XYZ file of C-alpha atoms in Angstrom:
728
model
C 38.613 -54.514 -48.329
C 35.156 -56.160 -48.323
C 33.498 -52.923 -47.190
C 35.345 -51.029 -49.908
C 34.165 -53.495 -52.568
C 30.570 -53.221 -51.328
C 30.735 -49.444 -51.540
C 32.157 -49.573 -55.048
C 29.473 -52.061 -56.089
C 26.757 -49.774 -54.766
C 28.311 -46.821 -56.556
C 28.410 -48.720 -59.872
C 24.744 -49.628 -59.466
C 23.792 -46.003 -58.862
C 25.741 -44.872 -61.906
C 24.427 -47.406 -64.456
C 21.295 -45.472 -65.369
C 23.358 -42.325 -65.922
C 25.926 -44.239 -67.994
C 23.208 -45.792 -70.145
C 21.780 -42.342 -70.805
C 25.228 -41.054 -71.805
C 25.649 -43.867 -74.290
C 22.260 -43.158 -75.819
C 23.112 -39.483 -76.205
C 26.449 -40.308 -77.804
C 25.153 -43.076 -80.087
C 26.004 -41.028 -83.158
C 29.658 -41.690 -82.451
C 30.114 -45.206 -83.730
C 32.711 -47.778 -82.782
C 35.178 -48.997 -85.362
C 33.986 -52.213 -87.051
C 37.540 -53.504 -86.566
C 37.029 -53.753 -82.802
C 36.297 -57.210 -81.404
C 35.476 -56.700 -77.731
C 35.285 -59.857 -75.616
C 31.804 -60.452 -74.168
C 32.831 -59.979 -70.521
C 34.688 -56.768 -71.324
C 31.769 -55.524 -73.413
C 29.372 -56.264 -70.549
C 31.607 -54.467 -68.048
C 31.863 -51.375 -70.226
C 28.122 -51.369 -70.766
C 27.464 -51.607 -67.026
C 30.045 -49.001 -66.021
C 32.271 -51.564 -64.298
C 36.023 -50.902 -64.088
C 38.179 -52.289 -66.896
C 41.983 -52.334 -67.159
C 43.691 -52.617 -70.537
C 46.844 -54.752 -70.805
C 49.382 -54.763 -73.605
C 50.505 -57.842 -75.528
C 54.039 -56.908 -76.648
C 55.207 -57.837 -73.182
C 54.001 -61.372 -74.025
C 55.466 -61.624 -77.517
C 58.675 -59.647 -77.118
C 59.184 -58.765 -73.444
C 59.725 -62.159 -71.814
C 60.723 -65.709 -72.805
C 58.209 -68.553 -73.095
C 56.594 -69.942 -70.957
C 57.112 -67.215 -68.336
C 55.498 -64.694 -70.680
C 52.203 -66.581 -70.967
C 52.191 -67.538 -67.291
C 52.744 -63.904 -66.340
C 49.977 -62.723 -68.674
C 47.538 -65.136 -67.025
C 48.616 -64.115 -63.526
C 48.380 -60.406 -64.337
C 44.797 -60.863 -65.559
C 43.985 -62.712 -62.339
C 45.499 -59.900 -60.252
C 43.429 -57.288 -62.090
C 40.285 -59.344 -61.468
C 41.141 -59.981 -57.814
C 41.676 -56.242 -57.282
C 38.214 -55.339 -58.517
C 38.427 -54.765 -62.282
C 37.943 -56.653 -65.529
C 41.188 -57.378 -67.456
C 41.282 -56.636 -71.195
C 44.503 -57.753 -72.886
C 44.720 -56.267 -76.379
C 46.183 -57.694 -79.605
C 45.638 -57.668 -83.372
C 44.289 -61.019 -84.559
C 42.849 -62.034 -87.927
C 42.290 -58.482 -89.109
C 40.578 -57.192 -85.963
C 41.576 -55.424 -82.754
C 40.796 -57.907 -80.002
C 40.056 -56.279 -76.653
C 40.072 -59.146 -74.184
C 41.904 -62.334 -75.184
C 41.286 -66.024 -74.701
C 43.928 -68.319 -73.259
C 44.528 -69.644 -76.763
C 45.240 -66.099 -77.954
C 47.812 -65.663 -75.177
C 49.494 -68.899 -76.259
C 49.577 -67.810 -79.915
C 51.278 -64.582 -78.940
C 53.774 -66.168 -76.602
C 54.733 -69.674 -77.697
C 56.964 -68.557 -80.575
C 55.273 -70.717 -83.219
C 54.014 -67.744 -85.211
C 55.636 -64.507 -86.266
C 54.253 -61.697 -84.118
C 54.582 -58.093 -85.284
C 55.112 -55.311 -82.741
C 52.328 -52.856 -83.512
C 52.280 -49.228 -82.497
C 49.878 -46.638 -83.953
C 52.037 -46.493 -87.099
C 51.761 -50.235 -87.738
C 48.159 -51.021 -86.888
C 46.537 -50.401 -90.278
C 49.183 -52.459 -92.072
C 48.975 -55.361 -89.616
C 45.170 -55.392 -89.686
C 44.832 -55.073 -93.456
C 47.269 -57.959 -94.008
C 45.627 -60.009 -91.237
C 48.950 -60.486 -89.453
C 49.291 -61.459 -85.812
C 50.159 -58.257 -83.980
C 51.123 -57.503 -80.382
C 50.294 -53.971 -79.305
C 52.950 -51.740 -77.793
C 52.129 -49.086 -75.205
C 51.209 -46.749 -78.060
C 49.045 -49.314 -79.861
C 47.364 -50.452 -76.646
C 46.512 -46.884 -75.655
C 44.920 -46.248 -79.040
C 42.898 -49.482 -78.951
C 41.849 -48.964 -75.330
C 40.616 -45.463 -76.135
C 38.668 -46.767 -79.133
C 36.967 -49.306 -76.862
C 36.260 -46.779 -74.104
C 38.845 -48.030 -71.555
C 40.564 -45.335 -69.510
C 43.207 -47.194 -67.460
C 46.065 -49.284 -68.823
C 48.717 -51.267 -66.929
C 52.109 -52.160 -68.352
C 55.706 -52.698 -67.271
C 57.355 -49.497 -68.400
C 56.863 -46.905 -71.091
C 59.235 -46.243 -73.949
C 61.063 -42.952 -74.091
C 63.878 -40.965 -75.623
C 66.711 -43.321 -76.499
C 70.270 -42.520 -75.566
C 71.933 -40.691 -78.409
C 68.605 -39.418 -79.717
C 70.265 -36.095 -80.567
C 71.940 -37.997 -83.413
C 69.394 -40.742 -84.180
C 66.074 -38.963 -83.431
C 64.999 -42.255 -81.832
C 62.015 -41.284 -79.684
C 59.378 -43.859 -78.733
C 55.899 -43.469 -80.180
C 54.646 -44.078 -76.626
C 55.467 -40.471 -75.747
C 53.572 -38.880 -78.629
C 50.631 -41.204 -77.964
C 50.554 -40.021 -74.357
C 50.292 -36.485 -75.685
C 47.148 -37.139 -77.731
C 45.267 -40.130 -76.274
C 43.381 -39.788 -72.952
C 44.360 -43.076 -71.303
C 46.173 -43.380 -67.973
C 49.277 -45.572 -68.198
C 50.253 -47.225 -64.919
C 53.905 -48.249 -65.200
C 57.220 -48.511 -63.366
C 58.435 -45.355 -65.096
C 60.501 -45.527 -68.244
C 62.941 -48.326 -68.887
C 66.350 -47.487 -67.499
C 68.012 -48.274 -70.838
C 66.622 -44.902 -71.997
C 67.657 -41.300 -71.520
C 65.366 -40.537 -68.595
C 65.971 -36.764 -68.267
C 65.139 -36.242 -71.944
C 62.125 -38.548 -71.602
C 60.643 -36.409 -68.826
C 61.370 -33.240 -70.820
C 59.573 -34.702 -73.851
C 56.540 -35.632 -71.755
C 56.419 -32.080 -70.415
C 56.473 -30.727 -73.965
C 53.577 -33.047 -74.829
C 51.555 -31.761 -71.865
C 51.470 -35.149 -70.132
C 51.063 -35.165 -66.331
C 53.615 -37.487 -64.700
C 52.551 -38.708 -61.269
C 54.852 -40.537 -58.859
C 52.633 -42.983 -56.979
C 53.517 -43.648 -53.363
C 55.567 -41.940 -50.688
C 58.338 -40.504 -52.887
C 58.418 -37.792 -55.549
C 61.214 -39.631 -57.354
C 60.481 -40.870 -60.855
C 61.192 -44.637 -60.874
C 63.563 -46.164 -63.395
C 61.867 -49.489 -64.092
C 64.174 -51.973 -62.304
C 65.180 -49.330 -59.784
C 63.124 -47.200 -57.432
C 65.588 -44.379 -57.938
C 66.465 -42.307 -60.989
C 67.634 -39.110 -59.285
C 64.825 -37.288 -61.124
C 61.740 -35.729 -59.579
C 58.269 -36.276 -60.976
C 56.114 -33.133 -61.231
C 53.399 -34.641 -59.029
C 53.070 -37.177 -56.209
C 49.856 -38.966 -55.240
C 49.613 -41.670 -52.602
C 46.190 -43.228 -53.083
C 44.268 -44.726 -55.990
C 41.309 -42.442 -55.244
C 43.511 -39.381 -55.740
C 44.701 -40.603 -59.130
C 41.125 -41.383 -60.154
C 40.054 -37.859 -59.219
C 42.899 -36.437 -61.331
C 41.783 -38.513 -64.317
C 38.165 -37.449 -63.868
C 39.165 -33.787 -63.686
C 41.377 -34.157 -66.775
C 38.308 -35.423 -68.656
C 36.089 -32.637 -67.345
C 38.618 -30.146 -68.717
C 38.211 -31.783 -72.129
C 41.944 -32.496 -72.377
C 43.058 -35.134 -74.850
C 46.343 -36.164 -73.232
C 47.163 -39.282 -71.292
C 48.610 -39.495 -67.785
C 51.693 -41.395 -66.611
C 51.250 -43.019 -63.193
C 54.760 -44.088 -62.190
C 54.806 -46.861 -59.565
C 58.170 -47.900 -58.081
C 59.141 -51.563 -58.208
C 58.378 -53.389 -54.912
C 61.196 -53.052 -52.398
C 62.034 -56.750 -52.221
C 62.728 -56.849 -55.955
C 64.626 -53.561 -56.116
C 67.670 -54.981 -54.322
C 69.123 -56.422 -57.519
C 68.932 -53.079 -59.313
C 72.695 -52.374 -59.121
C 73.568 -55.670 -60.816
C 70.823 -55.099 -63.357
C 72.081 -51.590 -64.144
C 75.561 -52.965 -64.773
C 74.090 -55.586 -67.083
C 72.148 -52.870 -68.893
C 75.294 -50.834 -69.527
C 77.052 -53.897 -70.919
C 74.057 -54.730 -73.126
C 73.951 -51.160 -74.419
C 77.578 -51.334 -75.479
C 76.884 -54.634 -77.235
C 73.855 -53.212 -79.088
C 75.909 -50.233 -80.285
C 78.626 -52.550 -81.516
C 76.108 -54.725 -83.389
C 74.113 -51.791 -84.729
C 70.809 -52.839 -83.165
C 68.369 -49.913 -83.465
C 64.705 -48.963 -83.673
C 61.956 -51.208 -82.365
C 64.349 -54.181 -82.205
C 66.535 -52.415 -79.641
C 64.401 -52.894 -76.529
C 63.735 -56.650 -76.964
C 67.433 -57.192 -77.709
C 68.536 -55.293 -74.616
C 66.027 -56.945 -72.288
C 67.040 -60.400 -73.517
C 70.746 -59.667 -72.957
C 70.045 -58.259 -69.498
C 68.138 -61.394 -68.518
C 71.066 -63.519 -69.658
C 73.682 -61.388 -67.876
C 71.744 -61.315 -64.581
C 70.989 -65.008 -64.523
C 67.255 -64.334 -64.687
C 67.153 -61.814 -61.825
C 65.969 -59.070 -64.156
C 63.159 -61.305 -65.445
C 61.894 -61.936 -61.904
C 62.035 -58.202 -61.194
C 60.225 -57.462 -64.455
C 57.422 -59.896 -63.594
C 57.107 -58.476 -60.074
C 56.760 -54.879 -61.217
C 54.228 -55.748 -63.908
C 52.059 -57.539 -61.332
C 52.357 -54.624 -58.925
C 51.373 -52.154 -61.638
C 48.358 -54.293 -62.548
C 47.159 -54.273 -58.952
C 47.476 -50.477 -58.658
C 45.819 -49.943 -62.052
C 42.877 -52.108 -61.022
C 42.405 -50.068 -57.854
C 42.521 -46.815 -59.831
C 40.009 -48.098 -62.387
C 37.667 -49.231 -59.602
C 37.873 -45.814 -57.941
C 37.274 -44.070 -61.258
C 34.234 -46.258 -61.950
C 32.792 -45.428 -58.524
C 32.990 -41.743 -59.514
C 31.122 -42.446 -62.739
C 34.227 -41.969 -64.815
C 35.173 -45.385 -66.194
C 34.386 -44.031 -69.627
C 34.433 -40.383 -68.553
C 38.216 -39.954 -68.846
C 38.072 -40.984 -72.488
C 36.441 -37.914 -73.969
C 36.037 -38.795 -77.637
C 35.475 -42.539 -77.786
C 32.010 -43.845 -77.070
C 31.261 -47.439 -76.183
C 28.148 -48.748 -77.863
C 27.380 -52.388 -77.015
C 26.594 -54.688 -79.906
C 22.972 -55.600 -80.420
C 22.193 -59.070 -79.096
C 18.998 -61.047 -78.909
C 17.281 -60.440 -75.561
C 16.209 -64.075 -75.216
C 19.347 -66.153 -74.665
C 20.408 -69.518 -75.990
C 20.254 -72.060 -73.165
C 22.657 -75.033 -73.243
C 22.140 -77.837 -70.711
C 24.470 -80.729 -70.010
C 28.082 -81.565 -69.328
C 30.916 -79.217 -68.420
C 34.207 -81.002 -67.847
C 37.971 -80.880 -67.898
C 39.336 -82.345 -71.131
C 42.735 -84.016 -71.081
C 43.833 -84.566 -74.677
C 46.879 -86.716 -75.376
C 48.347 -87.140 -78.826
C 51.139 -89.496 -79.810
C 53.991 -87.684 -81.544
C 53.545 -88.164 -85.328
C 57.294 -87.725 -85.858
C 58.486 -90.719 -83.852
C 59.986 -93.650 -85.712
C 57.777 -96.207 -87.408
C 59.093 -98.928 -85.052
C 57.898 -97.070 -81.958
C 54.755 -95.589 -83.478
C 51.540 -96.632 -81.792
C 49.298 -98.987 -83.862
C 46.026 -97.151 -83.391
C 43.533 -99.853 -84.305
C 45.083 -102.517 -82.084
C 46.174 -100.289 -79.216
C 43.962 -101.813 -76.565
C 44.747 -105.360 -77.707
C 48.502 -104.858 -77.483
C 49.335 -105.390 -73.819
C 52.941 -104.315 -74.234
C 52.119 -101.073 -75.977
C 49.132 -100.326 -73.764
C 51.350 -100.608 -70.689
C 54.149 -98.367 -71.868
C 54.523 -94.696 -72.676
C 54.817 -92.951 -76.000
C 56.307 -89.528 -76.759
C 53.688 -86.917 -77.512
C 51.812 -83.911 -76.208
C 49.239 -83.604 -73.433
C 46.871 -80.658 -73.430
C 44.377 -79.762 -70.691
C 41.378 -77.545 -71.395
C 37.822 -76.852 -70.334
C 35.464 -79.200 -72.176
C 32.321 -81.270 -71.882
C 29.733 -81.567 -74.652
C 27.347 -78.840 -73.475
C 30.207 -76.550 -72.485
C 31.858 -77.027 -75.879
C 28.601 -76.256 -77.674
C 27.951 -73.232 -75.466
C 31.523 -71.967 -75.913
C 31.340 -72.221 -79.704
C 27.972 -70.442 -79.840
C 29.180 -67.794 -77.399
C 32.362 -67.070 -79.340
C 30.281 -66.800 -82.515
C 28.205 -64.042 -80.933
C 25.201 -65.801 -79.386
C 24.022 -64.695 -75.953
C 24.619 -68.074 -74.326
C 23.858 -69.415 -70.844
C 25.226 -72.762 -69.614
C 23.407 -74.998 -67.126
C 25.718 -77.718 -65.781
C 26.936 -79.419 -62.595
C 30.448 -78.859 -61.236
C 32.269 -80.331 -58.273
C 33.489 -78.188 -55.405
C 37.053 -78.985 -56.369
C 39.986 -77.452 -58.247
C 38.642 -78.626 -61.601
C 35.243 -77.075 -60.940
C 36.878 -73.810 -59.923
C 38.954 -73.839 -63.116
C 35.903 -74.421 -65.328
C 33.880 -71.639 -63.686
C 36.806 -69.218 -63.790
C 37.379 -69.874 -67.483
C 33.708 -69.319 -68.333
C 33.659 -66.112 -66.295
C 36.820 -64.908 -68.008
C 35.244 -65.250 -71.436
C 32.088 -63.501 -70.262
C 29.596 -66.362 -70.293
C 26.632 -66.257 -67.927
C 27.381 -68.759 -65.128
C 24.443 -68.051 -62.815
C 22.968 -71.498 -63.392
C 26.018 -73.645 -62.706
C 25.125 -76.117 -59.971
C 27.418 -77.513 -57.257
C 25.843 -80.732 -55.902
C 28.426 -81.190 -53.128
C 28.674 -84.499 -51.223
C 32.047 -85.282 -52.768
C 30.818 -85.011 -56.347
C 33.773 -84.688 -58.730
C 33.878 -82.379 -61.721
C 33.562 -84.430 -64.910
C 36.807 -85.378 -66.664
C 37.217 -86.621 -70.230
C 40.636 -88.151 -70.881
C 41.242 -88.846 -74.593
C 44.138 -90.517 -76.389
C 44.703 -89.570 -80.036
C 46.972 -91.352 -82.467
C 49.679 -89.678 -84.555
C 47.179 -88.563 -87.210
C 44.920 -86.883 -84.623
C 42.125 -89.466 -84.700
C 40.658 -90.664 -81.419
C 42.015 -94.033 -80.260
C 40.371 -94.385 -76.844
C 38.969 -92.273 -74.027
C 37.987 -92.554 -70.368
C 35.063 -90.440 -69.168
C 34.275 -89.766 -65.491
C 30.812 -88.231 -65.932
C 28.825 -89.268 -62.854
C 28.191 -85.683 -61.766
C 26.169 -84.927 -64.894
C 23.358 -87.134 -63.634
C 23.092 -84.918 -60.547
C 21.909 -81.843 -62.454
C 18.522 -81.177 -60.873
C 15.289 -80.542 -62.782
C 14.725 -77.620 -60.391
C 17.871 -75.909 -61.670
C 16.561 -76.242 -65.237
C 13.147 -74.903 -64.240
C 14.770 -71.866 -62.619
C 16.809 -71.184 -65.749
C 13.709 -71.306 -67.965
C 11.699 -69.151 -65.565
C 14.398 -66.510 -65.307
C 15.632 -66.423 -68.908
C 12.687 -67.412 -71.143
C 15.132 -68.742 -73.790
C 14.326 -68.714 -77.498
C 16.289 -71.896 -78.113
C 17.676 -74.649 -75.910
C 20.173 -77.443 -76.506
C 20.394 -80.399 -74.150
C 23.011 -83.136 -74.326
C 22.448 -86.777 -73.394
C 24.787 -86.681 -70.379
C 22.047 -85.430 -68.050
C 19.458 -87.666 -66.402
C 16.189 -88.675 -68.014
C 14.165 -86.519 -65.537
C 16.330 -83.530 -66.500
C 15.567 -84.137 -70.180
C 11.838 -84.477 -69.434
C 11.912 -81.171 -67.563
C 13.765 -79.505 -70.429
C 11.258 -80.687 -73.032
C 8.208 -79.677 -70.997
C 9.628 -76.283 -70.041
C 10.575 -75.616 -73.658
C 7.072 -76.545 -74.831
C 5.514 -74.131 -72.346
C 7.817 -71.265 -73.279
C 7.835 -71.880 -77.050
C 11.563 -72.595 -77.232
C 13.221 -74.530 -80.045
C 14.808 -77.748 -78.729
C 18.003 -79.269 -80.144
C 19.174 -82.610 -78.741
C 22.831 -83.653 -78.922
C 23.003 -87.486 -78.537
C 26.607 -87.450 -77.180
C 27.364 -91.191 -77.484
C 25.817 -94.492 -78.530
C 25.077 -95.672 -74.942
C 23.433 -92.347 -74.011
C 21.725 -91.326 -77.238
C 18.474 -93.134 -76.366
C 17.944 -91.082 -73.175
C 15.776 -88.638 -75.101
C 13.606 -91.519 -76.336
C 13.073 -92.677 -72.756
C 12.094 -89.123 -71.842
C 9.599 -88.950 -74.700
C 8.125 -92.294 -73.636
C 7.629 -91.021 -70.068
C 5.890 -87.897 -71.373
C 3.716 -89.981 -73.674
C 2.625 -92.395 -70.918
C 1.961 -89.537 -68.491
C -0.531 -88.102 -71.003
C 1.000 -84.674 -70.420
C 1.194 -84.263 -74.198
C -1.069 -85.984 -76.705
C 1.611 -86.283 -79.387
C 5.321 -86.289 -78.515
C 6.462 -86.028 -82.138
C 7.963 -82.603 -82.687
C 8.752 -81.941 -79.001
C 12.382 -82.121 -80.079
C 12.842 -79.969 -83.158
C 16.341 -81.098 -84.171
C 18.780 -83.858 -83.272
C 22.463 -83.943 -84.231
C 23.735 -87.552 -84.080
C 26.646 -89.185 -85.821
C 25.873 -92.223 -87.987
C 26.307 -94.742 -85.132
C 24.058 -92.761 -82.793
C 21.521 -92.380 -85.616
C 21.467 -96.160 -86.078
C 20.938 -96.841 -82.363
C 18.228 -94.176 -82.024
C 16.390 -95.590 -85.019
C 16.470 -99.109 -83.542
C 15.382 -97.915 -80.093
C 12.548 -95.752 -81.428
C 11.138 -98.820 -83.168
C 11.589 -100.989 -80.068
C 9.792 -98.440 -77.875
C 6.943 -97.956 -80.323
C 7.663 -94.261 -80.812
C 7.744 -94.708 -84.589
C 5.884 -97.136 -86.804
C 7.778 -99.332 -89.236
C 10.748 -98.689 -91.483
C 10.810 -97.368 -95.041
C 10.717 -99.963 -97.785
C 13.898 -101.027 -99.511
C 12.514 -99.584 -102.744
C 12.051 -96.161 -101.127
C 15.580 -96.183 -99.732
C 16.977 -97.351 -103.074
C 15.148 -94.616 -104.975
C 16.508 -91.880 -102.695
C 19.995 -93.403 -102.805
C 20.060 -92.872 -106.591
C 20.146 -89.130 -105.967
C 22.528 -89.385 -103.014
C 24.914 -92.115 -104.078
C 27.560 -90.882 -101.632
C 25.250 -91.534 -98.660
C 25.122 -94.991 -97.151
C 21.730 -96.651 -97.537
C 21.570 -97.273 -93.774
C 21.838 -93.532 -93.102
C 18.947 -92.853 -95.495
C 16.836 -95.623 -93.942
C 17.460 -94.401 -90.379
C 16.719 -90.787 -91.305
C 13.387 -91.762 -92.808
C 12.574 -93.939 -89.786
C 13.094 -91.115 -87.301
C 11.557 -88.327 -89.391
C 8.027 -88.660 -87.911
C 9.504 -88.166 -84.418
C 12.285 -85.652 -85.139
C 11.411 -83.330 -88.056
C 14.982 -82.095 -88.556
C 18.075 -84.272 -88.260
C 21.661 -83.247 -88.989
C 23.935 -86.289 -89.134
C 27.639 -85.668 -88.544
C 29.546 -87.839 -91.032
C 33.099 -86.682 -90.281
C 35.240 -86.608 -93.397
C 32.113 -87.176 -95.521
C 30.398 -83.976 -94.382
C 26.811 -84.171 -93.131
C 23.437 -85.648 -94.038
C 20.305 -83.596 -93.429
C 16.599 -84.374 -93.407
C 13.877 -81.759 -92.938
C 10.255 -81.205 -94.039
C 9.320 -80.020 -97.505
C 8.116 -76.395 -97.482
C 5.031 -77.444 -99.423
C 4.162 -80.543 -97.390
C 5.459 -80.846 -93.822
C 4.833 -84.604 -93.812
C 7.144 -85.123 -96.779
C 10.849 -85.377 -95.920
C 13.695 -84.060 -98.058
C 17.147 -85.622 -97.641
C 20.361 -83.831 -98.636
C 24.083 -84.471 -98.458
C 26.241 -81.522 -97.325
C 29.676 -81.819 -98.897
C 32.600 -81.704 -96.455
C 35.218 -79.022 -95.956
C 38.832 -80.164 -95.652
C 41.150 -79.076 -92.817
C 44.648 -77.886 -93.651
C 45.988 -79.983 -90.741
C 44.596 -82.313 -88.094
C 45.490 -81.614 -84.476
C 42.548 -83.436 -82.877
C 38.971 -84.293 -83.733
C 37.423 -84.284 -80.254
C 35.496 -81.036 -80.476
C 34.583 -80.896 -84.152
C 31.039 -82.197 -83.721
C 30.338 -79.975 -80.722
C 31.672 -76.952 -82.586
C 29.395 -77.770 -85.524
C 26.345 -77.913 -83.253
C 27.344 -74.700 -81.470
C 27.701 -72.952 -84.824
C 24.280 -74.160 -85.970
C 22.726 -72.891 -82.740
C 24.496 -69.539 -82.979
C 23.038 -68.972 -86.439
C 19.530 -69.963 -85.315
C 19.841 -67.682 -82.301
C 21.009 -64.622 -84.191
C 18.244 -65.032 -86.807
C 15.137 -65.096 -84.653
C 12.837 -65.287 -87.686
C 13.978 -68.888 -88.199
C 12.210 -70.012 -85.005
C 8.398 -69.950 -84.940
C 6.471 -68.819 -81.817
C 5.870 -72.476 -80.890
C 9.600 -73.256 -81.134
C 9.452 -75.157 -84.409
C 11.954 -74.322 -87.108
C 10.720 -72.120 -89.920
C 13.336 -72.371 -92.621
C 13.523 -73.731 -96.132
C 15.808 -76.709 -96.897
C 18.227 -74.393 -98.708
C 18.516 -72.151 -95.630
C 19.227 -75.142 -93.382
C 21.848 -76.444 -95.812
C 23.576 -73.059 -95.780
C 23.557 -73.002 -91.992
C 25.103 -76.485 -91.779
C 27.676 -75.713 -94.483
C 28.753 -72.555 -92.657
C 28.817 -74.418 -89.339
C 31.367 -76.833 -90.802
C 33.884 -73.979 -90.699
C 33.715 -74.014 -86.900
C 34.299 -77.781 -86.958
C 37.318 -77.375 -89.235
C 38.804 -74.716 -86.949
C 38.426 -77.139 -84.022
C 40.167 -79.928 -85.936
C 43.050 -77.585 -86.712
C 43.432 -76.668 -83.020
C 44.553 -78.550 -79.927
C 41.517 -76.989 -78.219
C 38.219 -78.853 -78.411
C 36.695 -75.545 -79.510
C 38.952 -73.184 -81.420
C 39.739 -69.960 -79.598
C 39.893 -68.320 -83.013
C 36.111 -68.440 -83.374
C 34.531 -65.005 -83.525
C 31.282 -63.511 -84.872
C 32.832 -63.205 -88.345
C 34.413 -66.669 -88.474
C 31.589 -68.303 -90.430
C 31.622 -65.568 -93.057
C 35.116 -66.359 -94.345
C 35.608 -68.022 -97.687
């Protein structure tokens, strides 16, 4: 297996130059603007790596929750473990998403939202109305072809329904197979269908049907046996890949059915399942269930009648198909045909800034607990006095607990990445299950993880455990963050040397030497520096770093080494006090000056204005996160850089509050994403080159990312995308 993977890797490397040339020659054929390809999938397609498409109807309509979401996750892992990149497809917020986040999988599967089954016929309607749509085999084939993906794994294809001579009920999957060049790896057609007519229809459509394995028999989903022979039998993934490559070289526009029998150990229950299917069919006829509602109805009844045996068999065959599909895609890629089978679609990667955005700091596991807002008033938790109430602090309260990947720097990097910035994270992780989970999640979403550091010596991955009251506000939190101080300056130096970033954000969780290294490396490379203070106890770390640099005489004037800071009002207060104590700034503004400015910004607290003016000589741009009151901003006047201009950015209001943990990080990530994608806003020396009005617009738009976080149980909303900040 290892030798095989090495050979495939070498083959992909040899083919990349040729694939790049093909894409240049076919650049006139543009991708649909409705496609939203996940970064890791986009990278794989660009590099000629193997990609396997996965449908989403199996999540929304094919299995009950939570088995549906668990299976979707496991299937993606199987595809990855077998050598390919998984790309689950769905219609979300008016775009075709190729490659889904874990939050997307939950939306499709948890039953909280209406999900529309979308075949080719339905896609325009679902997209134009911005509905949540799960793609069928037909819809997934179409979307995969648009993206340039040639291999697709599913459970089973649709077919000719029993009684079709009267109803004309023929699945759109069959016509799609006749006109879309995507290989569908499946367990045959579902046995609730008329299988002889299904095979006849596929023959009429010119679709090759290949039985994969030792038998020529066409499998019948839950059963290895249908009594029907497939036209072709192939036993190895390489043989199937060669067939697909040849089909493309012929210029044919049809798909290929690769029929894989269910694993033997799960085929034993097929007799009982078939009996349950017959009973469910009679029930559907009696109730008049027809059309696209028929299959979900029948599968649900079969699961009930078999006591769950059919569900276990369904899951097993889907996983087996995913493994075979991944092997086929890997073989096809090694032949230079990962995009070659798809003869009309052309993948053209989106333009991204060559110099990445570097984010340095904490990556952690977030455990978010929220007390149920619907419990009785007598048992409701008194948020303000929680820690003073021994009885309540020592008991449990009904609610929800949600675990996700978090950490300040990771949250910022995730938000910027989802918004389209080419983002690289530098952080320390433990060699433990939590560290593995963080790295796997970042890899899944396509973020560059080359500069994650594993200190070893029993270092634990950081954990942030937060308790939120019924209204979603933070009550208390416990943070195990020791590992963040172990991030080495050498790791940061290597990242700068390799990447030459245009902008860098560092959070206050890392050590003072790490911050010093970041500031000096950024100065040498002309990178814009944004500092995220993180918390009141840690927010002064950057001041200590500046003091060290000042006393070392490495830089004559440390003012302006950090181009922007993003504190909340409490962190702003502490940084202002500490800067005065350390002699990094001289004096405070007069009361008259503060009072005069306050006349124009009556909604801003005078202390915020005073602290902004105090820090302005040291930090030329400050964005203060004021929560429900929006943000306060100070930046230089375009006409006189020594003259500050203070503004108040009015807040946006969330439609609901799930939790507030990641709102500030999402705001910062959104600001960075906008700076990164507009390179003209950063001068060659790293300083910001933007008018006050431009900065205000950037902060106002960034608030949308914060609102989406507040409305989500995730610290960073999985619904962020490159268009998210453009919405009204």
